[in-house]
């Protein structure tokens, strides 16, 4: 957390400090055995955004997120696994004022009972 300033679900509020993390659910399927629900597999995108022209902070934050989330127990006693599915390319995006931001991150799959 000494790398990033804040963590936000869906979007950062106007004026949020950089660099920050944005995460959001991409949905996921339920799995059943005949009529009984046995698990749900959620997909989450986790991105780090920064105003800097260097990818150092972003890549450091992405590596730390991986270390914290990969194989972590997200829901106590219910998480079957949490695994990174793939990375998000380090490409620029525009902020609400039209300024260029750098981003990086990954998509995680979290399966719970």
PDB file of C-alpha atoms in Angstrom:
ATOM      1  CA  UNK A   1       0.000   0.000   0.000  1.00  0.00           C
ATOM      2  CA  UNK A   2       2.966   2.358   0.188  1.00  0.00           C
ATOM      3  CA  UNK A   3       3.059   2.199  -3.631  1.00  0.00           C
ATOM      4  CA  UNK A   4      -0.587   3.159  -4.245  1.00  0.00           C
ATOM      5  CA  UNK A   5      -2.744   5.814  -2.578  1.00  0.00           C
ATOM      6  CA  UNK A   6      -6.231   4.233  -2.742  1.00  0.00           C
ATOM      7  CA  UNK A   7      -8.234   1.197  -3.843  1.00  0.00           C
ATOM      8  CA  UNK A   8     -11.608   1.732  -5.547  1.00  0.00           C
ATOM      9  CA  UNK A   9     -14.432  -0.509  -6.731  1.00  0.00           C
ATOM     10  CA  UNK A  10     -15.606   0.289 -10.309  1.00  0.00           C
ATOM     11  CA  UNK A  11     -14.130   3.808 -10.600  1.00  0.00           C
ATOM     12  CA  UNK A  12     -12.101   6.333  -8.661  1.00  0.00           C
ATOM     13  CA  UNK A  13     -13.896   9.440  -7.415  1.00  0.00           C
ATOM     14  CA  UNK A  14     -13.005  12.778  -9.032  1.00  0.00           C
ATOM     15  CA  UNK A  15      -9.739  14.104  -7.638  1.00  0.00           C
ATOM     16  CA  UNK A  16      -8.491  10.720  -6.383  1.00  0.00           C
ATOM     17  CA  UNK A  17      -4.736  10.572  -5.806  1.00  0.00           C
ATOM     18  CA  UNK A  18      -2.510   8.566  -8.149  1.00  0.00           C
ATOM     19  CA  UNK A  19      -1.343   5.883  -8.379  1.00  0.00           C
ATOM     20  CA  UNK A  20      -4.460   3.972  -7.388  1.00  0.00           C
ATOM     21  CA  UNK A  21      -6.087   0.585  -7.906  1.00  0.00           C
ATOM     22  CA  UNK A  22      -9.470   0.017  -9.498  1.00  0.00           C
ATOM     23  CA  UNK A  23     -11.135  -3.402  -9.359  1.00  0.00           C
ATOM     24  CA  UNK A  24     -14.452  -4.644 -10.647  1.00  0.00           C
ATOM     25  CA  UNK A  25     -16.330  -7.862 -11.224  1.00  0.00           C
ATOM     26  CA  UNK A  26     -16.671  -9.205 -14.750  1.00  0.00           C
ATOM     27  CA  UNK A  27     -19.313 -11.720 -13.604  1.00  0.00           C
ATOM     28  CA  UNK A  28     -19.048 -15.459 -13.581  1.00  0.00           C
ATOM     29  CA  UNK A  29     -20.938 -18.717 -13.982  1.00  0.00           C
ATOM     30  CA  UNK A  30     -22.585 -20.847 -11.309  1.00  0.00           C
ATOM     31  CA  UNK A  31     -22.053 -24.598 -11.273  1.00  0.00           C
ATOM     32  CA  UNK A  32     -24.687 -27.128 -10.187  1.00  0.00           C
ATOM     33  CA  UNK A  33     -24.968 -30.861  -9.596  1.00  0.00           C
ATOM     34  CA  UNK A  34     -28.502 -31.557 -10.821  1.00  0.00           C
ATOM     35  CA  UNK A  35     -30.378 -29.140  -8.528  1.00  0.00           C
ATOM     36  CA  UNK A  36     -27.735 -28.206  -5.930  1.00  0.00           C
ATOM     37  CA  UNK A  37     -25.507 -25.150  -6.337  1.00  0.00           C
ATOM     38  CA  UNK A  38     -21.895 -26.239  -5.734  1.00  0.00           C
ATOM     39  CA  UNK A  39     -19.785 -23.197  -6.640  1.00  0.00           C
ATOM     40  CA  UNK A  40     -19.503 -19.872  -8.433  1.00  0.00           C
ATOM     41  CA  UNK A  41     -16.495 -18.754 -10.438  1.00  0.00           C
ATOM     42  CA  UNK A  42     -16.052 -14.961 -10.333  1.00  0.00           C
ATOM     43  CA  UNK A  43     -13.817 -13.035 -12.670  1.00  0.00           C
ATOM     44  CA  UNK A  44     -12.318  -9.745 -11.437  1.00  0.00           C
ATOM     45  CA  UNK A  45     -10.228  -7.180 -13.245  1.00  0.00           C
ATOM     46  CA  UNK A  46      -7.662  -5.368 -11.089  1.00  0.00           C
ATOM     47  CA  UNK A  47      -5.915  -2.329 -12.623  1.00  0.00           C
ATOM     48  CA  UNK A  48      -3.301   0.116 -11.375  1.00  0.00           C
ATOM     49  CA  UNK A  49      -3.428   3.621 -12.866  1.00  0.00           C
ATOM     50  CA  UNK A  50      -0.800   6.362 -12.601  1.00  0.00           C
ATOM     51  CA  UNK A  51      -0.097   9.798 -14.091  1.00  0.00           C
ATOM     52  CA  UNK A  52       3.619   9.056 -14.263  1.00  0.00           C
ATOM     53  CA  UNK A  53       5.411   8.415 -17.546  1.00  0.00           C
ATOM     54  CA  UNK A  54       7.247   5.493 -15.916  1.00  0.00           C
ATOM     55  CA  UNK A  55       5.868   1.985 -15.533  1.00  0.00           C
ATOM     56  CA  UNK A  56       8.016   1.252 -12.466  1.00  0.00           C
ATOM     57  CA  UNK A  57       5.323   2.020  -9.836  1.00  0.00           C
ATOM     58  CA  UNK A  58       2.640   0.269 -11.867  1.00  0.00           C
ATOM     59  CA  UNK A  59       4.685  -2.872 -12.405  1.00  0.00           C
ATOM     60  CA  UNK A  60       5.699  -2.929  -8.725  1.00  0.00           C
ATOM     61  CA  UNK A  61       2.056  -2.615  -7.634  1.00  0.00           C
ATOM     62  CA  UNK A  62       0.922  -5.299 -10.120  1.00  0.00           C
ATOM     63  CA  UNK A  63       3.598  -7.674  -8.778  1.00  0.00           C
ATOM     64  CA  UNK A  64       2.488  -6.998  -5.187  1.00  0.00           C
ATOM     65  CA  UNK A  65      -1.174  -7.578  -6.067  1.00  0.00           C
ATOM     66  CA  UNK A  66      -0.193 -10.913  -7.612  1.00  0.00           C
ATOM     67  CA  UNK A  67       1.728 -11.879  -4.464  1.00  0.00           C
ATOM     68  CA  UNK A  68      -1.288 -11.015  -2.289  1.00  0.00           C
ATOM     69  CA  UNK A  69      -4.098 -12.506  -4.402  1.00  0.00           C
ATOM     70  CA  UNK A  70      -2.710 -15.566  -6.155  1.00  0.00           C
ATOM     71  CA  UNK A  71      -3.786 -18.637  -4.134  1.00  0.00           C
ATOM     72  CA  UNK A  72      -5.277 -16.385  -1.413  1.00  0.00           C
ATOM     73  CA  UNK A  73      -8.349 -17.322   0.614  1.00  0.00           C
ATOM     74  CA  UNK A  74     -10.758 -14.515  -0.329  1.00  0.00           C
ATOM     75  CA  UNK A  75     -13.857 -15.848   1.482  1.00  0.00           C
ATOM     76  CA  UNK A  76     -12.891 -17.628   4.723  1.00  0.00           C
ATOM     77  CA  UNK A  77     -13.573 -21.354   4.445  1.00  0.00           C
ATOM     78  CA  UNK A  78     -15.339 -20.961   1.093  1.00  0.00           C
ATOM     79  CA  UNK A  79     -12.598 -20.068  -1.434  1.00  0.00           C
ATOM     80  CA  UNK A  80     -11.598 -22.987  -3.629  1.00  0.00           C
ATOM     81  CA  UNK A  81      -8.960 -20.919  -5.455  1.00  0.00           C
ATOM     82  CA  UNK A  82      -7.925 -17.453  -6.567  1.00  0.00           C
ATOM     83  CA  UNK A  83      -5.693 -17.413  -9.632  1.00  0.00           C
ATOM     84  CA  UNK A  84      -4.476 -14.859 -12.113  1.00  0.00           C
ATOM     85  CA  UNK A  85      -5.944 -15.637 -15.544  1.00  0.00           C
ATOM     86  CA  UNK A  86      -4.010 -13.116 -17.590  1.00  0.00           C
ATOM     87  CA  UNK A  87      -2.409  -9.696 -17.607  1.00  0.00           C
ATOM     88  CA  UNK A  88      -3.782  -6.382 -18.833  1.00  0.00           C
ATOM     89  CA  UNK A  89      -1.387  -4.686 -21.269  1.00  0.00           C
ATOM     90  CA  UNK A  90       0.505  -1.597 -20.103  1.00  0.00           C
ATOM     91  CA  UNK A  91      -1.228   0.858 -22.399  1.00  0.00           C
ATOM     92  CA  UNK A  92      -2.358   4.437 -21.826  1.00  0.00           C
ATOM     93  CA  UNK A  93      -5.943   5.481 -21.060  1.00  0.00           C
ATOM     94  CA  UNK A  94      -7.523   8.904 -20.667  1.00  0.00           C
ATOM     95  CA  UNK A  95      -8.722  10.259 -17.321  1.00  0.00           C
ATOM     96  CA  UNK A  96     -11.888  12.328 -16.821  1.00  0.00           C
ATOM     97  CA  UNK A  97      -9.989  15.484 -17.867  1.00  0.00           C
ATOM     98  CA  UNK A  98      -8.584  13.919 -21.025  1.00  0.00           C
ATOM     99  CA  UNK A  99      -5.069  13.499 -19.594  1.00  0.00           C
ATOM    100  CA  UNK A 100      -3.020  10.416 -20.388  1.00  0.00           C
ATOM    101  CA  UNK A 101      -2.653   7.759 -17.670  1.00  0.00           C
ATOM    102  CA  UNK A 102      -0.595   4.595 -17.699  1.00  0.00           C
ATOM    103  CA  UNK A 103      -2.191   1.374 -16.502  1.00  0.00           C
ATOM    104  CA  UNK A 104      -1.375  -2.248 -15.893  1.00  0.00           C
ATOM    105  CA  UNK A 105      -3.020  -5.123 -14.106  1.00  0.00           C
ATOM    106  CA  UNK A 106      -4.537  -8.559 -14.411  1.00  0.00           C
ATOM    107  CA  UNK A 107      -7.727 -10.578 -14.438  1.00  0.00           C
ATOM    108  CA  UNK A 108      -8.259 -12.960 -11.512  1.00  0.00           C
ATOM    109  CA  UNK A 109     -10.553 -15.966 -11.263  1.00  0.00           C
ATOM    110  CA  UNK A 110     -11.982 -16.618  -7.799  1.00  0.00           C
ATOM    111  CA  UNK A 111     -13.949 -19.812  -7.237  1.00  0.00           C
ATOM    112  CA  UNK A 112     -16.091 -20.089  -4.094  1.00  0.00           C
ATOM    113  CA  UNK A 113     -18.510 -22.693  -2.704  1.00  0.00           C
TER     114      UNK A 113
END
